[in-house]
Amino acid sequence: MQQGGSERELAARWEAEAVAAAEAQAAMKEARVGVEAGAAGEPEPAAGEEQPKAPERPHAAEEGDARTGPPALPLSKPKPAPARGLGPHGKPRGKGREPRPVTVDSSKARTSLEALKISIRQLKWKEFPFGRRLPCDIYWHGVSFHDNDIFCGQVNKFPGMTEMVRKITLSRAVRIMQNLFPEEYNFYPRSWILPDEFQLFVAQVQMVKNGDPSWKPTFIVKPDGGCQGDGIYLIKDPSDIRLAGTLRSRPAVVQEYICKPLLIDKLKFDIRLYVLLKSLEPLEIYIAKDGLSRFCTEPYQEPNSQNLHRVFMHLTNYSLNVHSSNFVHSDNTSTGSKRTFSSILCRLSSKGVDIKKVWSDIISLVIKTVIALTPELKVFYQSDIPTGRPGPTCFQILGFDILLMKNLKPMLLEVNANPSMRIEHEHELSPGVFENVPSLVDEEVKVAVIRDTLRLMDPLKKKRENQSQQLEKSPAEKENPLDHELAGAPDTNPEAHLPSICLKQVFPKYAKQFNYLRLVDRMANLFIRFLGIKGTMKLGPTGFRTFIRNCKLSSSNLSMAAVDILYIDITRRWNSMTLDQRDSGMCLQAFVEAFFFLAQRKFKMLPLHEQVASLIDLCEYHLSLLDEKRLVCRQSGIVGGRSLHSIPHQDACSPSQANGAEKFSHPRPTLS
Ligand code: ADP
C-alpha cells in the first residue's frame, strides 16, 4: 500500500475532532429535548400545494417549524431573533434579498424520515413532506433513485447503486480488482458465486486442503440480495451447501468465514460506517467520524460442528440479535448491544491499540471499495441521466459493514445502498404489542450523518459564500456596515449554531495514493464512449468493432473475424451468468474480461495490471489523436466528404469529454 504519512495525520486529527463532535452532539441532544415535544404537532402543507418560489417567507408550517426548531445551543451564543421582515437591528430587510431556505422534498424518505426531519429543523431549511409541484433543491429518497421522476436538483441516490452493492455484483467488482491488485484488495474474504462457480469452489478448496491438510476452514453462505442475516448459514465443507431448489432461484455468495474476529466482552461485533459518495465525476468520498458497533448476544467461540447454527454467536445483525433475551438496549453510547464506534476506539486506545492505524486502514478499505464500484455506476448513470439531458445530480450515503479481525485488520463484509436511518427501536409492551422508543445511539450517529450530508450538499452555500466574499471586498460596506445589513446580506454564518461537520473528505484528498488503482474506471470511460445509443448499458458488436478499429488493436495477429469471435464468446457467457437479461450485448464486466484478454496478448511478460494499464494508455492515445483530427475537420466544416450531421455520435464526440472528464492527451506510449 502506498499510504502517505498524511493519512496517519488525518486519522490523528479525526480522533481529536471526533471527541469534540461527540461533545457537541451531546450538547445538541440535550437542547433537542424541547424540540421533540413540539414536533408532533407540526403543521404540514397540503399535498400538491404549490408554494411560492423565492423569496420564500415562512408560512404557518414554517412558523410551526420555527417554534419547534432547536433552541439556543451552548456552542455559540445566538443573537435574539429579529421580528419577521426585519434585519438584526430592527431595520426592514431589502425586499427580495432575503436568503431563501433550501427546500427538501421528504415525501419518499420512508424510514429515514424522523432523522431527516430533525436534520432539516437543525439547519432551518424548509421541508416538503408531501412533495411539491415546483422543484425542490434536494429530494430525499428512502429506497432508490427511481422513487420519484426528477429532472433537476439533487437526489440522495445514484441510479444502479442497489444493483451494484448486491452481494454477487459487489463480489464480482472486487474480484476484478483482486485480479489486478491482489495485495491491495486482500480486505475482502475469498468468495465464490453460486451456483455458477460451485465446481470452482469445490476444486479450489480441495487444492488448498491438499497443500495444507491442517487447514480447517469454515464458509458462510449468503443469498444474493438478502439482508438482515436472512437465509445465511455456515458450513465446514462445500458438500454442505444446500444446492437443491433455492440456489437455482436465489443465487448466493459463499465466502471464507473470518474465524478470528476481535472480541469485546467476549462478543463478536461489527462496524457500520457511513460513507458519503458526494460525486461520481469527479470522484468525491467522505467518511463519517463515528459509526455504530453491533454486538452479538452470545459469547463467541470459533466455529465447530456444534455451534455453526448459533446465529447469536456468529451473526452480528441487529435485526437478529434484538430477539435474543441477552440483547441490551442502553441509553449509554458505550455500553449495550449497539454502541458508537468511537466508544470502541476509546476502549481500544485505553488498551494501547494504535487506533490511528485502524482508522487509516479503514479509510483505505473504503476508498478502494468505492473505486471498485464506480466504473459500473458510471455506466448506470449515463444510461439514466444521459449527458445533455435534464436530470438531477446524485449523492448517496452508503453503509459499510466492516469486521475487525483479532489482529485489528478491517475486513469488508458488505456495502448497503440503503443503510437503516431509523432512530427508534421497537419495544414489546406485552406479547405482540409494540411501541417505538427513541434510540439515543442511533439518533446521535445518524442525525449527524444526514444533517452534515445536507450541509455538504447545500446548493445555496456557494452562492452565500460568493455573496459574502463580494461584500467583504466592497469598500462601501466597510464604510457603512448598516448599508450592508439593509441590503439583506447574510450577517452571520447560518451554520454557527451547528457542530463541526462529522464527515471528512478522503477523496480527492488522498487521490495521489489511490489513483493508480482506477484502471477499470478508465476502461469504463472507453466502454461508455463506444456504447453509442444513449440509454443502453451494453455494447453491441458494431460498437466493439469500432472500439477495436479506433484504438488500432487489430493486426495480423488479431483479425476482425477473431474480434467478432471474442465478442460472441465472452458476451454469451456473461449473459448466461447475469440476472439481467433485458438488454442483449456486452456488459461492462464482459468488456473488462475482453480487455484483459487483449492486454495479455499485446503486452506479454508484464504483470496483469501493467498489461492493462499499457493497453489503456494505447487506446486513450489513439482516441485522442482521433479527437484532434475530428476537431480540425469540424473546424473546416467537412468530415471526409460527409457533412457533420452524418457522423455517428460515438465517432463525433466522446461522452467522457462531454461529461467534463479529463481530456486524453498522452504522450505516445511505448509498445513492447
Ligand atoms: P446481511 O446483508 O444479510 O446482513 P452480511 O454479509 O452483512 O449479510 O452478513 C451478516 C452477518 O454475518 C455480518 O453482520 C457478520 O456478522 C457475519 N458475516 C458475514 N460475512 C462474514 C465473514 N466472511 N466472516 C465472518 N462473519 C461474517
XYZ file of C-alpha atoms and ligand atoms in Angstrom:
699
model
C 0.000 0.000 0.000
C 1.270 3.376 -0.869
C -0.128 5.306 2.008
C 1.489 8.534 2.993
C 2.080 9.829 6.467
C -0.609 12.419 5.818
C -3.235 9.709 6.113
C -1.957 8.959 9.578
C -2.043 12.624 10.431
C -5.619 12.805 9.281
C -6.543 9.892 11.494
C -4.935 11.664 14.436
C -6.869 14.834 13.729
C -10.065 12.832 13.425
C -9.570 11.391 16.819
C -9.477 14.849 18.400
C -12.302 16.169 16.233
C -14.427 13.095 16.876
C -14.259 13.756 20.598
C -15.169 17.418 20.072
C -18.012 16.485 17.718
C -19.326 13.900 20.182
C -19.390 16.541 22.920
C -21.141 18.998 20.652
C -23.676 16.354 19.645
C -24.366 15.541 23.252
C -24.994 19.236 23.848
C -27.352 19.400 20.853
C -29.209 16.345 22.050
C -29.868 17.990 25.371
C -31.075 21.047 23.553
C -33.377 18.929 21.422
C -35.386 17.545 24.295
C -37.584 20.600 23.950
C -37.706 20.214 20.169
C -39.340 16.832 20.126
C -42.322 17.890 22.205
C -43.462 20.394 19.613
C -42.576 18.319 16.592
C -45.620 16.072 16.820
C -47.988 18.924 16.206
C -46.029 20.365 13.316
C -48.482 21.546 10.650
C -47.662 20.392 7.135
C -48.739 21.858 3.809
C -51.446 20.015 1.905
C -50.365 17.505 -0.707
C -49.508 19.058 -4.030
C -49.870 22.528 -2.612
C -47.993 24.985 -4.751
C -45.551 27.031 -2.786
C -44.252 30.414 -3.837
C -40.679 30.450 -5.044
C -38.011 32.937 -3.958
C -38.136 34.868 -1.800
C -39.803 32.324 0.461
C -41.150 33.627 3.706
C -42.296 31.299 6.424
C -45.862 30.060 6.193
C -47.865 28.673 9.043
C -45.974 25.421 8.709
C -42.672 27.192 8.943
C -43.744 29.190 11.905
C -44.526 25.866 13.475
C -41.045 24.762 12.450
C -39.522 27.877 13.885
C -41.289 27.319 17.184
C -40.161 23.763 17.281
C -36.701 24.460 15.916
C -33.678 23.756 18.027
C -33.384 26.166 20.929
C -30.217 28.111 21.667
C -27.256 25.820 21.645
C -24.405 26.050 24.044
C -21.872 26.058 21.199
C -22.368 29.617 20.099
C -24.269 32.478 21.582
C -27.114 33.163 19.168
C -28.363 36.690 18.678
C -32.009 37.281 19.583
C -34.147 36.525 16.539
C -35.311 39.643 14.702
C -39.006 40.173 14.102
C -40.316 38.942 10.751
C -39.201 41.072 7.847
C -36.720 42.972 9.983
C -32.985 42.875 9.913
C -30.999 42.086 13.018
C -31.113 45.724 14.084
C -34.842 46.036 13.688
C -34.452 47.662 10.266
C -36.552 46.336 7.396
C -34.613 43.981 5.151
C -34.152 44.799 1.499
C -37.094 43.199 -0.320
C -36.139 40.219 -2.421
C -32.676 39.887 -0.865
C -33.692 37.623 1.999
C -31.775 34.397 1.529
C -34.356 31.720 0.821
C -34.173 28.456 2.723
C -33.012 25.307 0.990
C -36.037 23.156 0.113
C -36.166 19.399 0.705
C -38.778 17.006 -0.626
C -39.109 14.330 2.072
C -42.208 12.636 0.673
C -40.270 9.472 -0.235
C -37.953 9.375 2.765
C -39.673 6.388 4.420
C -37.819 5.114 7.490
C -35.217 7.885 7.353
C -37.985 10.486 7.772
C -37.558 11.104 11.504
C -33.802 11.671 11.308
C -34.287 13.798 8.190
C -36.911 15.987 9.884
C -34.613 16.656 12.829
C -31.759 17.482 10.460
C -33.865 19.898 8.420
C -35.023 21.641 11.573
C -31.478 21.981 12.844
C -30.454 23.515 9.533
C -33.528 25.774 9.449
C -34.301 24.565 5.947
C -37.764 24.008 4.559
C -39.294 20.554 4.349
C -41.963 19.493 1.866
C -43.302 16.313 3.433
C -45.915 15.765 0.711
C -43.756 16.805 -2.224
C -44.166 19.981 -4.202
C -45.254 20.949 -7.687
C -42.338 23.331 -8.047
C -38.902 21.777 -7.975
C -37.115 21.297 -4.656
C -33.383 21.705 -4.134
C -32.988 18.262 -2.634
C -35.030 15.069 -2.930
C -34.585 12.542 -0.145
C -35.444 9.003 -1.194
C -35.701 6.064 1.167
C -35.041 3.362 -1.391
C -33.937 4.226 -4.900
C -33.140 6.904 -7.437
C -36.376 5.946 -9.208
C -38.674 6.623 -6.221
C -39.689 9.876 -7.968
C -39.346 11.230 -11.503
C -36.926 14.102 -11.043
C -35.343 16.320 -13.651
C -33.411 18.822 -11.585
C -31.988 19.456 -8.138
C -30.122 16.813 -6.204
C -31.264 13.357 -5.181
C -29.744 11.222 -2.444
C -29.491 8.052 -4.551
C -27.456 7.068 -7.589
C -29.152 5.023 -10.292
C -27.883 1.453 -10.140
C -26.400 1.622 -6.640
C -28.751 -1.013 -5.216
C -27.783 -3.398 -8.020
C -24.075 -2.586 -7.616
C -23.878 -3.487 -3.939
C -25.835 -6.732 -4.152
C -23.653 -9.489 -2.803
C -22.871 -11.060 -6.190
C -22.216 -7.787 -8.038
C -20.004 -6.487 -5.240
C -18.055 -9.754 -5.159
C -17.546 -9.591 -8.928
C -16.461 -5.954 -8.841
C -13.980 -6.629 -6.014
C -12.711 -9.740 -7.750
C -11.787 -7.767 -10.863
C -9.735 -5.510 -8.593
C -8.255 -8.526 -6.788
C -7.101 -9.870 -10.157
C -5.368 -6.597 -10.899
C -4.143 -5.716 -7.407
C -4.253 -8.803 -5.169
C -2.276 -7.229 -2.309
C -4.325 -4.047 -2.166
C -7.667 -5.862 -2.222
C -6.978 -8.510 0.421
C -9.551 -6.905 2.754
C -12.408 -8.844 1.182
C -12.800 -12.544 2.029
C -12.290 -15.002 -0.812
C -15.741 -15.505 -2.382
C -17.422 -17.694 -4.993
C -20.698 -17.126 -6.787
C -23.263 -19.897 -6.585
C -24.448 -21.848 -8.435
C -22.150 -20.825 -11.362
C -18.877 -21.286 -9.522
C -19.776 -24.254 -7.367
C -17.345 -26.567 -9.153
C -14.611 -23.961 -8.962
C -15.304 -23.538 -5.238
C -15.039 -27.297 -4.629
C -11.852 -27.548 -6.695
C -10.101 -24.559 -5.066
C -10.936 -25.669 -1.534
C -9.674 -29.152 -2.327
C -6.478 -27.714 -3.788
C -5.696 -25.665 -0.669
C -6.543 -28.620 1.583
C -4.182 -30.832 -0.389
C -1.411 -28.297 0.102
C -2.173 -27.810 3.803
C -4.036 -30.726 5.423
C -4.226 -28.811 8.733
C -6.438 -26.143 7.125
C -9.923 -26.483 8.605
C -11.900 -23.658 7.024
C -15.447 -22.502 7.637
C -17.553 -20.849 4.951
C -20.553 -18.560 5.134
C -23.296 -18.810 2.521
C -25.230 -15.596 1.867
C -28.189 -15.354 -0.538
C -27.821 -12.637 -3.154
C -29.967 -9.605 -2.444
C -30.564 -10.814 1.122
C -30.271 -8.543 4.132
C -30.527 -8.639 7.909
C -28.921 -12.078 8.038
C -31.793 -13.558 6.052
C -31.023 -17.083 4.757
C -27.379 -17.015 5.911
C -25.732 -20.220 7.182
C -22.277 -21.557 7.960
C -20.711 -24.712 6.550
C -17.487 -26.625 7.099
C -17.405 -28.383 3.748
C -18.533 -27.456 0.205
C -20.726 -30.566 0.158
C -22.858 -28.984 2.927
C -24.184 -26.318 0.578
C -27.926 -26.591 0.150
C -27.772 -26.726 -3.611
C -31.219 -28.099 -4.261
C -34.069 -25.829 -5.303
C -33.474 -22.457 -3.704
C -29.972 -21.864 -5.029
C -31.193 -22.022 -8.620
C -33.931 -19.496 -7.942
C -31.932 -17.481 -5.426
C -28.213 -17.365 -6.206
C -25.778 -16.786 -3.375
C -22.229 -15.941 -2.453
C -20.144 -18.392 -0.461
C -17.307 -16.781 1.381
C -14.443 -17.714 3.647
C -15.632 -17.187 7.208
C -13.424 -14.940 9.339
C -12.857 -17.204 12.314
C -10.806 -14.873 14.479
C -12.700 -11.617 14.899
C -11.728 -9.058 17.509
C -13.877 -9.625 20.596
C -15.065 -7.139 23.175
C -16.581 -8.523 26.363
C -16.081 -11.948 24.686
C -18.599 -10.929 21.998
C -18.203 -10.630 18.244
C -19.201 -7.233 16.840
C -19.108 -5.444 13.523
C -18.885 -1.795 12.495
C -21.424 0.132 10.443
C -19.654 3.113 8.923
C -21.395 5.801 6.925
C -19.738 6.891 3.723
C -20.953 9.722 1.529
C -20.395 9.384 -2.197
C -20.739 13.083 -2.938
C -19.982 12.894 -6.617
C -19.036 10.285 -9.178
C -17.332 12.570 -11.678
C -15.085 13.897 -10.230
C -14.943 11.263 -7.508
C -15.602 12.691 -4.047
C -15.811 10.493 -0.954
C -16.445 11.439 2.670
C -16.390 9.203 5.756
C -18.346 9.830 8.951
C -16.160 10.161 12.005
C -18.452 7.965 14.026
C -20.443 4.864 13.243
C -22.203 2.056 15.065
C -20.917 -1.195 16.511
C -23.424 -4.007 16.585
C -22.809 -6.811 19.026
C -23.635 -10.488 19.076
C -25.541 -11.610 22.125
C -23.849 -14.936 22.847
C -20.146 -15.334 23.731
C -18.071 -16.154 20.666
C -16.409 -19.482 20.011
C -14.530 -20.408 16.884
C -16.893 -22.303 14.621
C -17.225 -26.042 15.106
C -19.877 -28.510 14.054
C -21.715 -27.993 17.380
C -22.047 -24.217 17.216
C -22.302 -23.487 13.469
C -26.041 -22.857 13.695
C -25.882 -20.398 16.621
C -26.789 -17.128 14.964
C -26.481 -15.053 18.162
C -22.848 -16.149 18.363
C -21.799 -15.725 14.713
C -24.019 -13.079 13.111
C -23.888 -9.505 14.322
C -27.104 -8.328 12.644
C -29.155 -6.091 14.924
C -32.374 -7.456 13.408
C -31.445 -10.959 14.601
C -29.841 -10.206 17.947
C -32.620 -7.877 19.066
C -34.711 -11.029 19.516
C -32.210 -12.534 21.944
C -33.056 -12.294 25.629
C -29.436 -11.139 26.134
C -29.873 -8.041 23.951
C -29.186 -4.867 25.945
C -30.813 -1.580 24.907
C -28.742 1.110 26.518
C -29.059 4.857 26.895
C -25.316 4.999 27.093
C -23.468 5.045 23.774
C -20.572 2.989 25.144
C -22.491 0.060 26.627
C -25.185 -2.331 25.436
C -25.599 -4.332 22.242
C -25.385 -1.293 19.956
C -22.694 1.296 20.680
C -20.915 4.085 18.900
C -17.756 3.065 17.070
C -15.927 5.945 18.768
C -16.635 4.314 22.154
C -14.990 1.115 20.875
C -11.980 3.075 19.651
C -11.687 4.810 23.014
C -11.690 1.467 24.733
C -9.109 0.025 22.349
C -6.967 3.120 22.716
C -7.006 2.754 26.504
C -5.627 -0.753 25.988
C -2.754 0.611 23.932
C -4.098 -0.180 20.459
C -2.802 2.098 17.688
C -6.188 3.430 16.620
C -4.655 5.799 14.069
C -3.545 2.736 12.161
C -7.026 1.216 12.477
C -8.557 4.411 11.037
C -6.034 4.643 8.286
C -6.723 1.012 7.254
C -10.459 1.684 7.297
C -10.076 4.801 5.126
C -8.022 2.815 2.683
C -10.609 -0.020 2.610
C -13.410 2.452 1.916
C -11.607 4.277 -0.898
C -10.585 1.019 -2.580
C -14.110 -0.380 -2.354
C -15.631 2.749 -3.871
C -13.017 2.591 -6.638
C -14.205 -0.964 -7.367
C -17.843 0.138 -7.547
C -17.657 3.356 -9.547
C -16.924 2.027 -13.069
C -20.244 0.223 -13.372
C -22.043 3.006 -11.541
C -20.918 5.346 -14.300
C -22.493 3.031 -16.852
C -25.775 3.110 -14.923
C -25.517 6.879 -14.559
C -25.062 7.636 -18.255
C -27.916 5.283 -19.033
C -30.353 7.029 -16.672
C -29.085 10.569 -16.988
C -27.551 10.912 -20.456
C -25.225 13.835 -20.903
C -27.009 16.905 -22.197
C -30.455 15.845 -20.978
C -32.009 17.456 -17.916
C -31.577 15.404 -14.809
C -30.720 15.703 -11.161
C -27.246 15.312 -9.745
C -26.801 12.497 -7.276
C -25.154 11.782 -3.956
C -25.584 8.822 -1.635
C -24.917 7.694 1.899
C -23.621 4.127 1.913
C -23.442 1.824 4.906
C -20.163 -0.085 5.053
C -20.209 -3.222 7.229
C -16.723 -3.938 8.468
C -15.355 -6.631 10.748
C -12.170 -6.084 12.709
C -10.039 -9.197 12.891
C -8.238 -10.152 16.075
C -5.081 -8.647 14.570
C -7.114 -5.410 14.005
C -7.159 -5.709 10.230
C -10.507 -4.410 8.926
C -12.366 -6.741 6.559
C -15.240 -5.666 4.343
C -18.411 -7.700 4.840
C -20.768 -5.757 2.636
C -21.958 -2.390 1.436
C -25.541 -1.234 1.931
C -27.127 1.152 -0.547
C -29.949 1.912 1.881
C -28.470 1.745 5.359
C -31.151 1.984 8.000
C -31.553 5.554 9.216
C -34.174 4.704 11.796
C -33.619 6.380 15.117
C -36.050 4.414 17.186
C -36.441 0.780 18.073
C -39.459 -1.347 18.823
C -40.211 -2.119 22.419
C -42.560 -5.012 23.187
C -45.019 -3.792 25.802
C -46.874 -7.084 26.055
C -46.806 -10.117 23.748
C -47.416 -8.864 20.219
C -47.897 -5.221 21.305
C -45.047 -2.895 20.300
C -44.263 0.765 20.685
C -41.484 2.791 19.065
C -38.912 4.059 21.537
C -36.196 6.593 20.640
C -32.744 5.042 20.377
C -30.125 7.516 21.574
C -27.129 5.841 19.984
C -28.865 5.703 16.578
C -30.011 9.294 16.862
C -26.595 10.576 17.824
C -24.854 8.988 14.881
C -27.499 9.052 12.157
C -28.863 12.585 12.597
C -25.304 13.925 12.395
C -24.675 11.938 9.200
C -27.868 13.129 7.485
C -27.567 16.730 8.679
C -23.939 17.023 7.634
C -24.589 15.326 4.300
C -27.190 18.026 3.679
C -24.700 20.696 4.725
C -22.174 19.362 2.252
C -24.784 19.224 -0.498
C -26.241 22.663 0.333
C -26.890 24.168 -3.129
C -27.011 27.730 -1.782
C -23.778 27.572 0.181
C -21.576 28.538 -2.738
C -23.890 31.423 -3.559
C -23.837 32.658 0.035
C -20.074 32.333 0.235
C -19.612 34.240 -3.016
C -22.021 36.888 -1.807
C -20.237 37.400 1.486
C -16.847 37.397 -0.257
C -18.048 40.129 -2.576
C -19.382 42.127 0.323
C -16.159 41.697 2.236
C -14.371 43.214 -0.705
C -16.850 46.056 -1.121
C -15.317 49.272 0.256
C -18.791 50.807 0.693
C -19.689 48.024 3.073
C -16.611 48.706 5.183
C -17.510 52.355 5.452
C -21.109 51.832 6.385
C -21.901 48.431 7.825
C -25.562 49.338 8.171
C -25.978 49.538 4.402
C -24.709 46.042 4.212
C -27.431 44.859 6.576
C -30.078 46.825 4.737
C -29.096 45.038 1.564
C -30.126 41.809 3.276
C -26.688 40.231 3.134
C -26.078 37.304 5.456
C -24.802 38.854 8.643
C -23.984 35.669 10.485
C -22.791 32.281 9.483
C -26.020 30.248 9.237
C -24.098 27.204 10.492
C -22.647 28.929 13.518
C -25.001 27.071 15.850
C -24.006 23.658 14.487
C -21.109 21.418 15.476
C -18.253 20.963 13.034
C -19.101 18.670 10.123
C -18.829 14.985 11.075
C -17.985 13.909 7.529
C -14.378 14.067 6.431
C -13.213 14.148 2.865
C -10.924 11.259 1.951
C -11.105 11.562 -1.828
C -9.788 13.515 -3.743
C -7.756 14.309 -0.613
C -5.868 11.032 -0.976
C -6.224 10.774 -4.739
C -2.469 10.639 -5.219
C -2.161 7.457 -3.169
C -5.084 5.695 -4.822
C -5.403 6.927 -8.408
C -3.180 4.145 -9.737
C -5.956 1.704 -8.802
C -8.510 3.357 -11.099
C -7.821 1.248 -14.183
C -11.310 -0.199 -14.521
C -12.658 3.315 -14.288
C -10.648 4.259 -17.344
C -11.882 1.089 -19.093
C -15.448 2.157 -18.245
C -14.792 5.515 -19.933
C -13.759 3.673 -23.099
C -16.779 1.365 -22.828
C -19.184 4.290 -22.422
C -17.644 6.101 -25.371
C -18.488 3.188 -27.655
C -21.937 2.405 -26.252
C -23.415 4.589 -28.958
C -27.148 4.995 -28.433
C -27.821 6.680 -25.139
C -29.742 4.772 -22.554
C -28.153 1.406 -23.180
C -25.762 -0.355 -20.826
C -24.466 -2.992 -23.202
C -22.092 -2.756 -26.105
C -23.288 -4.134 -29.442
C -20.999 -5.989 -31.872
C -20.595 -2.867 -34.024
C -19.592 -0.781 -31.033
C -16.985 -3.375 -30.085
C -15.612 -3.467 -33.627
C -15.449 0.333 -33.703
C -13.561 0.267 -30.404
C -11.022 -2.192 -31.864
C -10.660 -0.151 -35.040
C -10.445 3.286 -33.466
C -7.920 2.090 -30.909
C -5.975 0.325 -33.673
C -5.972 -3.009 -31.859
C -6.472 -5.320 -34.834
C -3.387 -6.589 -36.584
C -2.137 -9.585 -38.478
C -2.274 -11.377 -35.113
C -5.823 -10.282 -34.369
C -8.132 -10.249 -37.372
C -11.565 -8.651 -37.257
C -13.045 -12.152 -37.552
C -11.163 -13.096 -34.365
C -12.503 -9.934 -32.733
C -16.065 -10.994 -33.594
C -15.484 -14.445 -32.139
C -14.033 -12.914 -28.974
C -17.106 -10.688 -28.671
C -19.565 -13.549 -29.177
C -17.774 -15.934 -26.790
C -17.439 -13.556 -23.885
C -20.828 -11.906 -24.325
C -22.679 -15.209 -24.481
C -21.009 -16.471 -21.312
C -21.718 -13.291 -19.340
C -25.305 -13.112 -20.483
C -25.912 -16.668 -19.308
C -24.460 -15.758 -15.876
C -26.006 -12.393 -15.167
C -29.528 -11.963 -13.901
C -30.291 -9.014 -16.160
C -31.378 -10.458 -19.482
C -33.232 -7.349 -20.679
C -30.574 -5.926 -22.983
C -28.570 -8.034 -25.354
C -24.924 -7.171 -25.862
C -21.710 -6.952 -23.901
C -21.918 -5.703 -20.305
C -19.059 -3.767 -18.700
C -17.701 -6.823 -16.876
C -17.609 -8.790 -20.139
C -15.827 -5.848 -21.785
C -13.292 -5.842 -18.933
C -12.666 -9.546 -19.496
C -12.183 -8.963 -23.237
C -9.879 -6.053 -22.432
C -7.758 -8.226 -20.112
C -7.508 -10.801 -22.885
C -6.365 -8.199 -25.416
C -3.898 -6.687 -22.943
C -2.341 -10.063 -22.177
C -1.920 -10.788 -25.873
C -0.370 -7.449 -26.658
C 1.899 -6.933 -23.666
C 3.221 -10.327 -22.743
C 5.516 -10.827 -19.738
C 4.250 -7.903 -17.660
C 2.102 -8.309 -14.540
C -1.611 -8.063 -15.387
C -2.147 -4.530 -14.056
C 0.775 -3.256 -16.144
C -0.510 -5.026 -19.250
C -3.914 -3.471 -18.723
C -2.516 -0.009 -17.951
C -0.394 -0.147 -21.122
C -3.377 -1.086 -23.250
C -5.490 1.687 -21.727
C -2.703 4.190 -22.456
C -2.560 2.966 -26.023
C -6.340 3.209 -26.522
C -6.516 6.659 -24.962
C -3.628 7.801 -27.131
C -5.266 6.685 -30.378
C -8.604 8.141 -29.370
C -7.033 11.472 -28.504
C -5.430 11.566 -31.967
C -8.793 10.792 -33.486
C -10.469 13.532 -31.468
C -7.886 16.065 -32.542
C -8.326 15.046 -36.168
C -12.094 15.393 -35.900
C -11.797 18.753 -34.256
C -9.736 20.008 -37.176
C -12.243 18.526 -39.624
C -15.130 20.097 -37.756
C -13.495 23.455 -37.804
C -13.160 23.141 -41.560
C -16.855 22.022 -41.670
C -16.463 18.790 -43.626
C -15.543 15.302 -42.478
C -14.196 13.044 -45.195
C -16.607 14.445 -47.759
C -19.578 13.959 -45.384
C -21.466 16.704 -43.672
C -21.136 16.857 -39.883
C -24.695 15.598 -39.407
C -23.838 12.241 -40.899
C -21.166 11.430 -38.300
C -22.368 8.812 -35.821
C -22.405 10.244 -32.301
C -19.823 7.867 -30.896
C -17.435 8.963 -33.597
C -18.222 12.631 -33.295
C -17.747 13.303 -29.656
C -16.672 11.343 -26.639
C -19.265 11.352 -23.860
C -16.473 11.279 -21.335
C -15.292 14.593 -22.649
C -18.802 15.923 -22.786
C -19.094 14.881 -19.127
C -16.204 17.093 -18.310
C -13.910 14.119 -17.699
C -10.201 14.694 -18.164
C -9.295 15.114 -21.783
C -6.942 12.463 -23.043
C -3.660 13.957 -24.011
C -0.991 11.387 -23.627
C 2.483 11.032 -24.945
C 2.717 8.096 -27.280
C 3.004 5.000 -25.081
C 5.882 2.647 -25.713
C 4.861 -0.734 -27.056
C 6.509 -3.964 -26.129
P -26.773 -9.339 5.518
O -26.884 -8.376 4.398
O -27.813 -10.391 5.428
O -26.685 -8.680 6.836
P -23.897 -9.773 5.751
O -22.974 -10.033 4.644
O -23.825 -8.434 6.387
O -25.390 -10.090 5.257
O -23.666 -10.863 6.854
C -24.440 -10.928 8.037
C -23.529 -11.093 9.224
O -22.774 -12.294 9.107
C -22.499 -9.992 9.355
O -23.020 -8.903 10.034
C -21.396 -10.687 10.119
O -21.646 -10.698 11.493
C -21.477 -12.109 9.606
N -20.547 -12.337 8.495
C -20.777 -12.101 7.183
N -19.732 -12.455 6.427
C -18.801 -12.932 7.276
C -17.499 -13.469 7.094
N -16.960 -13.601 5.886
N -16.819 -13.844 8.190
C -17.353 -13.725 9.428
N -18.586 -13.243 9.650
C -19.323 -12.852 8.606
